[in-house]
CSV table of C-alpha atoms and ligand atoms in Angstrom, one decimal:
chain,number,residue,atom,x,y,z
I,1,MET,CA,-0.1,0.0,0.1
I,2,ASP,CA,1.5,3.4,-1.0
I,3,ASP,CA,1.1,6.3,1.7
I,4,ARG,CA,-1.4,8.2,-0.1
I,5,LYS,CA,-4.9,8.9,1.9
I,6,ARG,CA,-7.0,5.8,0.9
I,7,ILE,CA,-10.9,6.3,1.2
I,8,ALA,CA,-13.5,3.7,0.5
I,9,ILE,CA,-16.8,3.9,-1.6
I,10,LEU,CA,-19.8,1.4,-1.8
I,11,THR,CA,-23.3,1.3,-3.3
I,12,SER,CA,-25.6,-0.2,-1.1
I,13,GLY,CA,-29.8,-1.3,-1.3
I,14,GLY,CA,-31.6,-1.6,-4.6
I,15,ASP,CA,-29.9,-0.3,-7.7
I,16,CYS,CA,-30.9,2.9,-9.3
I,17,PRO,CA,-29.8,5.0,-12.4
I,18,GLY,CA,-27.1,7.8,-11.0
I,19,LEU,CA,-25.1,5.6,-9.0
I,20,ASN,CA,-22.1,5.1,-11.6
I,21,ALA,CA,-22.6,9.3,-11.9
I,22,VAL,CA,-21.7,9.3,-8.2
I,23,ILE,CA,-19.0,6.8,-8.2
I,24,ARG,CA,-17.4,8.5,-11.4
I,25,ALA,CA,-17.5,11.9,-9.7
I,26,ALA,CA,-16.0,10.9,-6.1
I,27,VAL,CA,-13.4,8.9,-7.6
I,28,ALA,CA,-12.0,11.9,-10.1
I,29,ALA,CA,-12.4,14.5,-6.9
I,30,ALA,CA,-10.7,12.3,-4.7
I,31,TYR,CA,-8.1,11.5,-7.7
I,32,ASN,CA,-7.4,15.2,-7.9
I,33,LEU,CA,-6.5,15.4,-4.4
I,34,ASN,CA,-4.4,12.4,-4.8
I,35,TRP,CA,-6.0,9.9,-2.7
I,36,GLU,CA,-6.6,6.4,-3.4
I,37,VAL,CA,-10.0,5.1,-3.7
I,38,ILE,CA,-11.1,1.2,-3.5
I,39,GLY,CA,-14.8,0.2,-3.9
I,40,PHE,CA,-16.1,-2.3,-1.8
I,41,VAL,CA,-18.1,-5.2,-3.9
I,42,ASP,CA,-22.0,-5.8,-3.2
I,43,GLY,CA,-22.1,-3.0,-0.9
I,44,PHE,CA,-21.5,-3.4,2.6
I,45,GLU,CA,-20.9,-7.5,2.1
I,46,GLY,CA,-17.9,-6.5,0.6
I,47,MET,CA,-16.3,-5.5,3.7
I,48,LEU,CA,-17.1,-9.2,5.2
I,49,ASN,CA,-15.2,-12.2,4.6
I,50,PRO,CA,-14.3,-12.9,2.0
I,51,VAL,CA,-13.7,-9.2,1.9
I,52,ARG,CA,-14.2,-8.2,-1.9
I,53,TYR,CA,-12.9,-4.6,-3.2
I,54,ARG,CA,-11.5,-3.0,-6.4
I,55,LYS,CA,-9.2,-0.3,-6.4
I,56,LEU,CA,-10.8,2.5,-8.8
I,57,ASP,CA,-9.3,5.5,-10.4
I,58,ALA,CA,-10.4,8.0,-12.8
I,59,ARG,CA,-9.3,6.4,-16.0
I,60,GLY,CA,-11.3,3.1,-14.9
I,61,CYS,CA,-14.3,5.2,-14.4
I,62,ALA,CA,-14.4,6.4,-17.8
I,63,GLY,CA,-17.8,5.4,-19.8
I,64,ILE,CA,-19.7,4.9,-16.9
I,65,LEU,CA,-21.4,8.1,-16.5
I,66,SER,CA,-24.3,7.0,-18.8
I,67,LEU,CA,-24.6,3.5,-17.4
I,68,GLY,CA,-27.3,2.3,-15.3
I,69,GLY,CA,-27.0,0.0,-12.2
I,70,THR,CA,-23.7,0.0,-10.5
I,71,ILE,CA,-20.3,-1.3,-11.3
I,72,LEU,CA,-19.6,-2.0,-7.7
I,73,GLY,CA,-22.7,-4.1,-7.3
I,74,THR,CA,-25.1,-3.9,-4.6
I,75,THR,CA,-27.6,-5.9,-2.2
I,76,ASN,CA,-30.6,-5.0,-0.3
I,77,ARG,CA,-29.9,-8.3,1.8
I,78,GLY,CA,-27.2,-9.9,3.3
I,79,ARG,CA,-25.7,-10.0,6.8
I,80,PHE,CA,-26.3,-6.3,7.3
I,81,ALA,CA,-29.6,-5.6,7.9
I,82,GLY,CA,-32.0,-3.0,5.8
I,83,LYS,CA,-34.8,-1.2,6.5
I,84,VAL,CA,-37.4,-3.3,8.3
I,85,ALA,CA,-40.5,-1.5,7.7
I,86,GLU,CA,-42.0,2.2,7.6
I,87,GLY,CA,-40.3,4.0,10.6
I,88,GLN,CA,-38.3,1.1,12.2
I,89,LYS,CA,-34.3,1.2,12.4
I,90,ALA,CA,-32.9,-1.9,12.0
I,91,ARG,CA,-29.3,-2.4,13.9
I,92,VAL,CA,-27.2,-4.6,12.7
I,93,PRO,CA,-25.5,-7.1,15.1
I,94,ASP,CA,-22.2,-6.4,16.9
I,95,ASP,CA,-19.9,-9.0,15.6
I,96,ILE,CA,-20.4,-7.9,11.9
I,97,MET,CA,-19.8,-4.0,13.2
I,98,LEU,CA,-16.3,-5.4,14.6
I,99,GLU,CA,-15.5,-7.6,11.3
I,100,ALA,CA,-16.4,-4.4,9.4
I,101,LYS,CA,-14.1,-2.5,11.5
I,102,ARG,CA,-11.3,-4.8,11.1
I,103,THR,CA,-11.5,-4.7,7.9
I,104,LEU,CA,-11.3,-1.0,7.4
I,105,GLU,CA,-8.8,-0.5,9.7
I,106,GLY,CA,-6.7,-3.2,8.1
I,107,LEU,CA,-6.9,-1.8,4.4
I,108,GLY,CA,-6.1,1.7,6.1
I,109,VAL,CA,-9.3,3.1,4.9
I,110,SER,CA,-9.6,6.9,6.6
I,111,ALA,CA,-13.1,7.4,5.5
I,112,THR,CA,-16.2,5.5,3.5
I,113,ILE,CA,-18.9,7.2,1.1
I,114,VAL,CA,-21.8,4.9,1.6
I,115,ILE,CA,-24.1,5.5,-1.4
I,116,GLY,CA,-27.8,4.2,-0.2
I,117,GLY,CA,-31.5,4.8,1.0
I,118,ASP,CA,-32.7,4.7,4.1
I,119,GLY,CA,-31.9,1.2,5.2
I,120,SER,CA,-28.0,1.6,4.2
I,121,LEU,CA,-27.6,5.1,5.9
I,122,THR,CA,-28.8,3.5,9.0
I,123,THR,CA,-25.8,1.1,8.7
I,124,ALA,CA,-23.6,3.6,7.6
I,125,GLU,CA,-24.7,5.9,11.2
I,126,GLN,CA,-23.8,2.6,12.8
I,127,LEU,CA,-20.5,2.4,11.3
I,128,GLN,CA,-19.7,6.1,12.5
I,129,GLU,CA,-20.8,5.4,15.9
I,130,TRP,CA,-18.5,2.7,16.3
I,131,GLY,CA,-15.3,4.8,14.9
I,132,MET,CA,-15.3,4.5,11.4
I,133,PRO,CA,-15.9,7.4,9.6
I,134,VAL,CA,-18.4,7.6,6.9
I,135,VAL,CA,-20.0,10.3,4.9
I,136,GLY,CA,-23.6,9.6,3.1
I,137,VAL,CA,-24.7,10.1,-0.3
I,138,PRO,CA,-28.8,9.9,-0.7
I,139,LYS,CA,-30.1,7.4,-3.3
I,140,THR,CA,-33.5,5.7,-3.8
I,141,ILE,CA,-35.8,5.9,-7.0
I,142,ASP,CA,-38.6,6.4,-4.5
I,143,ASN,CA,-37.1,9.9,-3.4
I,144,ASP,CA,-38.8,8.9,0.2
I,145,LEU,CA,-35.7,10.4,2.0
I,146,SER,CA,-36.2,13.4,4.3
I,147,ALA,CA,-33.4,16.1,4.6
I,148,THR,CA,-32.9,16.1,0.8
I,149,ALA,CA,-35.1,17.9,-1.8
I,150,MET,CA,-34.7,15.1,-4.4
I,151,THR,CA,-32.7,12.0,-4.7
I,152,PHE,CA,-30.9,10.9,-7.8
I,153,GLY,CA,-32.9,8.0,-9.3
I,154,PHE,CA,-36.3,9.4,-9.0
I,155,ASP,CA,-36.4,11.3,-12.2
I,156,SER,CA,-35.3,8.4,-14.5
I,157,ALA,CA,-38.0,6.4,-12.7
I,158,THR,CA,-40.5,8.8,-13.3
I,159,GLN,CA,-39.1,8.8,-17.1
I,160,VAL,CA,-40.0,5.5,-17.0
I,161,VAL,CA,-43.3,5.7,-16.0
I,162,CYS,CA,-44.1,8.3,-18.3
I,163,GLU,CA,-42.9,6.9,-21.2
I,164,SER,CA,-44.5,3.6,-20.4
I,165,LEU,CA,-48.0,5.6,-19.9
I,166,ASP,CA,-47.2,7.2,-23.2
I,167,ARG,CA,-47.2,3.8,-24.9
I,168,LEU,CA,-50.0,2.4,-22.9
I,169,HIS,CA,-52.5,5.1,-23.7
I,170,THR,CA,-52.8,4.1,-27.3
I,171,THR,CA,-53.3,0.4,-26.8
I,172,ALA,CA,-56.1,1.5,-24.1
I,173,ALA,CA,-57.7,4.0,-26.3
I,174,SER,CA,-57.9,1.3,-29.0
I,175,HIS,CA,-59.2,-1.4,-27.1
I,176,ARG,CA,-61.9,0.9,-24.8
I,177,ARG,CA,-60.1,-0.6,-21.8
I,178,VAL,CA,-59.3,0.5,-18.4
I,179,LEU,CA,-55.7,0.3,-17.8
I,180,VAL,CA,-54.2,0.0,-14.0
I,181,VAL,CA,-50.5,0.5,-14.1
I,182,GLU,CA,-48.5,-0.3,-10.9
I,183,VAL,CA,-45.4,1.7,-10.0
I,184,MET,CA,-42.8,1.4,-7.3
I,185,GLY,CA,-42.2,3.3,-4.4
I,186,ARG,CA,-43.0,1.4,-1.3
I,187,HIS,CA,-44.8,3.6,1.5
I,188,ALA,CA,-44.4,7.1,-0.8
I,189,GLY,CA,-46.5,8.3,-3.8
I,190,TRP,CA,-43.8,10.2,-5.3
I,191,ILE,CA,-43.2,8.2,-8.6
I,192,ALA,CA,-46.9,7.7,-9.2
I,193,LEU,CA,-47.6,11.1,-8.3
I,194,HIS,CA,-45.0,12.4,-10.8
I,195,GLY,CA,-44.9,10.3,-13.4
I,196,GLY,CA,-48.9,10.0,-13.2
I,197,VAL,CA,-49.1,13.7,-13.9
I,198,ALA,CA,-46.3,13.9,-16.3
I,199,GLY,CA,-47.9,10.8,-18.1
I,200,ALA,CA,-51.0,12.0,-18.5
I,201,ALA,CA,-52.8,9.2,-16.1
I,202,ASP,CA,-56.7,10.0,-15.4
I,203,ALA,CA,-56.2,8.5,-11.5
I,204,ILE,CA,-53.5,8.3,-9.3
I,205,LEU,CA,-53.7,6.1,-6.2
I,206,ILE,CA,-51.0,6.7,-3.7
I,207,PRO,CA,-50.4,5.4,-0.1
I,208,GLU,CA,-50.9,8.6,1.6
I,209,ILE,CA,-54.5,8.9,0.4
I,210,PRO,CA,-56.4,5.6,1.0
I,211,TYR,CA,-58.9,5.1,-2.2
I,212,SER,CA,-62.5,4.1,-2.0
I,213,LEU,CA,-63.2,1.1,-4.8
I,214,GLU,CA,-66.7,2.5,-5.1
I,215,ALA,CA,-65.1,6.0,-6.0
I,216,ILE,CA,-63.1,4.5,-8.6
I,217,CYS,CA,-65.8,2.4,-10.5
I,218,LYS,CA,-68.1,5.5,-10.7
I,219,PHE,CA,-65.1,7.6,-11.8
I,220,VAL,CA,-64.6,5.0,-14.6
I,221,ASP,CA,-68.2,4.2,-15.9
I,222,ARG,CA,-68.6,8.3,-15.8
I,223,ARG,CA,-65.8,9.0,-18.3
I,224,PHE,CA,-67.1,6.4,-20.7
I,225,GLU,CA,-70.5,7.9,-20.4
I,226,GLU,CA,-68.8,11.2,-21.3
I,227,GLY,CA,-67.1,9.8,-24.5
I,228,TYR,CA,-63.4,8.9,-23.3
I,229,LEU,CA,-62.3,6.0,-24.8
I,230,SER,CA,-60.0,4.7,-21.8
I,231,THR,CA,-59.2,5.3,-18.5
I,232,MET,CA,-55.8,5.2,-16.9
I,233,ILE,CA,-55.0,4.4,-13.5
I,234,VAL,CA,-51.7,4.8,-11.9
I,235,VAL,CA,-51.4,3.0,-8.6
I,236,ALA,CA,-48.4,2.8,-6.5
I,237,GLU,CA,-47.7,-0.8,-5.1
I,238,GLY,CA,-48.0,1.1,-1.5
I,239,ALA,CA,-51.6,2.0,-2.1
I,240,LYS,CA,-54.2,0.7,0.2
I,241,PRO,CA,-58.1,0.8,0.3
I,242,GLU,CA,-60.0,3.1,2.9
I,243,GLY,CA,-59.6,0.9,6.1
I,244,GLY,CA,-57.5,-1.7,4.1
I,245,ASP,CA,-53.9,-3.0,4.1
I,246,ILE,CA,-51.2,-2.7,1.8
I,247,SER,CA,-50.5,-5.6,-0.8
I,248,LEU,CA,-47.6,-7.6,0.2
I,249,LYS,CA,-45.8,-10.3,-2.0
I,250,GLY,CA,-44.0,-11.9,0.9
I,251,LYS,CA,-41.1,-10.8,2.8
I,252,GLY,CA,-37.4,-10.6,1.4
I,253,GLY,CA,-34.5,-10.5,3.7
I,254,THR,CA,-35.4,-7.6,6.0
I,255,GLU,CA,-37.9,-6.1,4.5
I,256,HIS,CA,-41.3,-6.5,3.0
I,257,ARG,CA,-42.0,-6.8,-0.6
I,258,LEU,CA,-44.4,-4.8,-1.9
I,259,GLY,CA,-46.6,-5.2,-5.2
I,260,GLY,CA,-50.1,-7.0,-6.2
I,261,ILE,CA,-51.9,-4.3,-5.7
I,262,GLY,CA,-52.6,-3.5,-9.8
I,263,GLU,CA,-53.9,-7.2,-10.6
I,264,THR,CA,-55.9,-7.2,-7.5
I,265,LEU,CA,-57.6,-3.6,-8.4
I,266,ALA,CA,-58.0,-4.6,-12.3
I,267,THR,CA,-59.9,-7.7,-11.4
I,268,GLN,CA,-62.5,-5.9,-8.9
I,269,ILE,CA,-62.6,-2.6,-11.4
I,270,MET,CA,-63.6,-5.6,-14.2
I,271,GLU,CA,-66.3,-7.1,-11.9
I,272,GLU,CA,-67.6,-3.9,-10.5
I,273,THR,CA,-68.1,-2.0,-14.0
I,274,GLY,CA,-68.0,-5.1,-16.2
I,275,ARG,CA,-65.4,-2.9,-18.3
I,276,GLU,CA,-62.3,-4.7,-19.9
I,277,THR,CA,-59.4,-4.1,-17.3
I,278,ARG,CA,-55.8,-4.9,-17.5
I,279,ALA,CA,-53.1,-4.5,-15.2
I,280,VAL,CA,-49.5,-3.8,-15.9
I,281,VAL,CA,-46.6,-3.8,-13.6
I,282,LEU,CA,-43.8,-1.9,-14.6
I,283,GLY,CA,-41.5,-3.4,-12.0
I,284,HIS,CA,-38.1,-3.2,-12.3
I,285,LEU,CA,-38.3,-1.2,-15.8
I,286,GLN,CA,-38.3,2.0,-13.6
I,287,ARG,CA,-34.8,0.8,-12.0
I,288,GLY,CA,-32.9,0.1,-15.0
I,289,GLY,CA,-31.4,2.0,-18.1
I,290,GLN,CA,-29.4,5.4,-18.4
I,291,PRO,CA,-30.2,8.4,-16.0
I,292,THR,CA,-31.5,11.1,-17.1
I,293,THR,CA,-29.6,14.5,-17.3
I,294,LEU,CA,-30.9,15.6,-13.8
I,295,ASP,CA,-30.0,12.5,-12.7
I,296,ARG,CA,-26.4,12.4,-14.2
I,297,MET,CA,-25.9,16.1,-12.6
I,298,LEU,CA,-27.5,15.0,-9.1
I,299,GLY,CA,-25.1,12.1,-9.1
I,300,THR,CA,-22.2,14.2,-10.1
I,301,ARG,CA,-22.6,16.9,-7.5
I,302,PHE,CA,-23.3,14.5,-4.7
I,303,GLY,CA,-20.1,12.5,-5.8
I,304,VAL,CA,-17.8,15.6,-5.5
I,305,ALA,CA,-19.8,17.1,-2.4
I,306,ALA,CA,-19.1,13.8,-0.7
I,307,VAL,CA,-15.4,13.9,-1.3
I,308,ASP,CA,-15.9,17.7,0.1
I,309,LEU,CA,-17.0,16.6,3.3
I,310,ILE,CA,-13.9,14.1,3.8
I,311,ARG,CA,-11.7,16.7,3.0
I,312,GLU,CA,-13.3,18.9,5.6
I,313,GLU,CA,-13.6,16.1,7.9
I,314,LYS,CA,-17.4,16.5,8.3
I,315,PHE,CA,-17.8,12.9,9.1
I,316,GLY,CA,-21.4,11.3,9.7
I,317,GLN,CA,-23.0,13.9,7.7
I,318,MET,CA,-24.9,13.0,4.7
I,319,VAL,CA,-25.0,15.2,1.3
I,320,SER,CA,-28.3,16.7,0.1
I,321,TYR,CA,-30.2,18.9,-2.2
I,322,GLN,CA,-32.0,22.0,-1.0
I,323,ASN,CA,-33.2,25.1,-3.0
I,324,TYR,CA,-30.8,24.1,-6.3
I,325,GLU,CA,-27.8,23.8,-3.6
I,326,ILE,CA,-25.9,21.0,-2.3
I,327,GLY,CA,-25.4,21.1,1.3
I,328,SER,CA,-25.2,18.5,3.9
I,329,VAL,CA,-27.2,17.3,7.2
I,330,PRO,CA,-26.3,14.6,9.8
I,331,ILE,CA,-27.1,11.1,8.7
I,332,ALA,CA,-28.7,10.8,12.2
I,333,GLU,CA,-31.3,13.4,11.3
I,334,ALA,CA,-31.9,12.1,7.7
I,335,VAL,CA,-32.7,8.6,8.6
I,336,GLY,CA,-35.8,7.2,10.1
I,337,GLN,CA,-38.2,9.8,8.8
I,338,LEU,CA,-40.1,9.1,5.7
I,339,LYS,CA,-40.6,11.8,3.2
I,340,THR,CA,-44.2,11.0,2.0
I,341,VAL,CA,-46.4,12.9,-0.2
I,342,ASN,CA,-48.3,15.7,1.3
I,343,PRO,CA,-52.5,14.9,0.0
I,344,ALA,CA,-52.7,18.8,0.7
I,345,GLY,CA,-49.4,19.8,-1.5
I,346,GLN,CA,-49.2,21.7,-4.5
I,347,VAL,CA,-48.7,18.8,-7.0
I,348,VAL,CA,-51.4,16.9,-5.5
I,349,ARG,CA,-53.7,20.0,-5.7
I,350,ILE,CA,-52.7,20.9,-9.1
I,351,ALA,CA,-53.5,17.3,-10.1
I,352,LYS,CA,-57.1,17.4,-9.0
I,353,GLU,CA,-57.2,21.1,-10.5
I,354,ILE,CA,-56.9,19.4,-14.2
I,355,GLY,CA,-59.5,16.1,-13.1
I,356,ILE,CA,-57.0,13.6,-11.8
I,357,HIS,CA,-58.9,11.4,-9.4
I,358,PHE,CA,-57.4,10.3,-6.3
I,359,GLY,CA,-59.9,7.8,-5.5
I,360,GLN,CA,-62.0,9.8,-3.2
W,1,F6P,O1,-36.3,1.1,-2.9
W,1,F6P,C1,-36.6,0.9,-4.0
W,1,F6P,C2,-37.4,-0.4,-4.7
W,1,F6P,O2,-37.3,-0.4,-6.1
W,1,F6P,C3,-38.9,0.0,-4.2
W,1,F6P,O3,-39.6,0.8,-4.9
W,1,F6P,C4,-39.6,-1.2,-4.3
W,1,F6P,O4,-40.6,-1.8,-3.2
W,1,F6P,C5,-38.0,-2.3,-4.0
W,1,F6P,O5,-36.8,-1.6,-4.1
W,1,F6P,C6,-37.8,-3.5,-4.6
W,1,F6P,O6,-36.9,-4.0,-4.4
W,1,F6P,P1,-36.3,-5.7,-4.7
W,1,F6P,O7,-35.6,-5.3,-5.8
W,1,F6P,O8,-35.6,-6.2,-3.4
W,1,F6P,O9,-37.6,-6.6,-5.0
């Protein structure tokens, strides 16, 4: 090992467009400071036996800006526990923390950049508590992290929703159908709301506004009576009926897997209205592919800001985006509180004013 300062970087949790933009920018900024960068493979798992990491340099990161996914690999399962459920914090067992600490000390890592969502940043906070300096970079297509106005990946995901709706509108109208499009987002309705408004959805169902099946069916009937050829309903995977529960596909690792609401709702609408209804689940299409310009910019700015935090020794901080500027907040303040859609907020209000139905 040479005597340059050595930092580590890792990507954790679900992949999302823009991760490689952060890696590339952080590596380039560190390189300019004459620091060495290693990237742990498969998130925190790479810190544990058998330890897996790659040396990263600016030349090796050429060409990755436009790539989806993460060149380092990631996991949202494994020995480091992730988010458990809304509002809950998972604690990683002490023996795992100790093993990670030994790895970092053994490799001479002076600080680690953790790129992740709520669960991964909770783990980062624990590393910091155990005396391993970290800085956080918020990531999630769900856009549900408080303390940052936006996470990268969200814009790319909503772009996929929007483009998919553009395609689905034509087939729905040709067949005079109701289409129910299930989108991701866990317990927050951001992807459904923004993708739905941008993609001209007729109804948007989000976790923050429990829906009435009766109201939706009346809306569907009214539209066909008024001469509309189709009805496009975007439903967030975490949406739930009034007085009911969210649909779960089962438990994967420490996290519940959401999903199934699209098919359930399509069947119910078809039964109640007699209108031909189809469900489409966009699933992981929303997480793949090239990042949008906005996500490339946000990722690049976050990557450089993370290195700046290390240079300034502001450990335990997470970079954040507020009022068009990049700043930072304590990780401890940023995790554990979901940023959800305000049902009385401006975007919902605007959507209602143009006739979008929210299932009430
Ligand atoms: O948190 C990002 C996300 O894509 C959610 O929107 C979704 O519920 C979940 O991850 C899916 O996770 P997995 O890829 O493990 O099925």
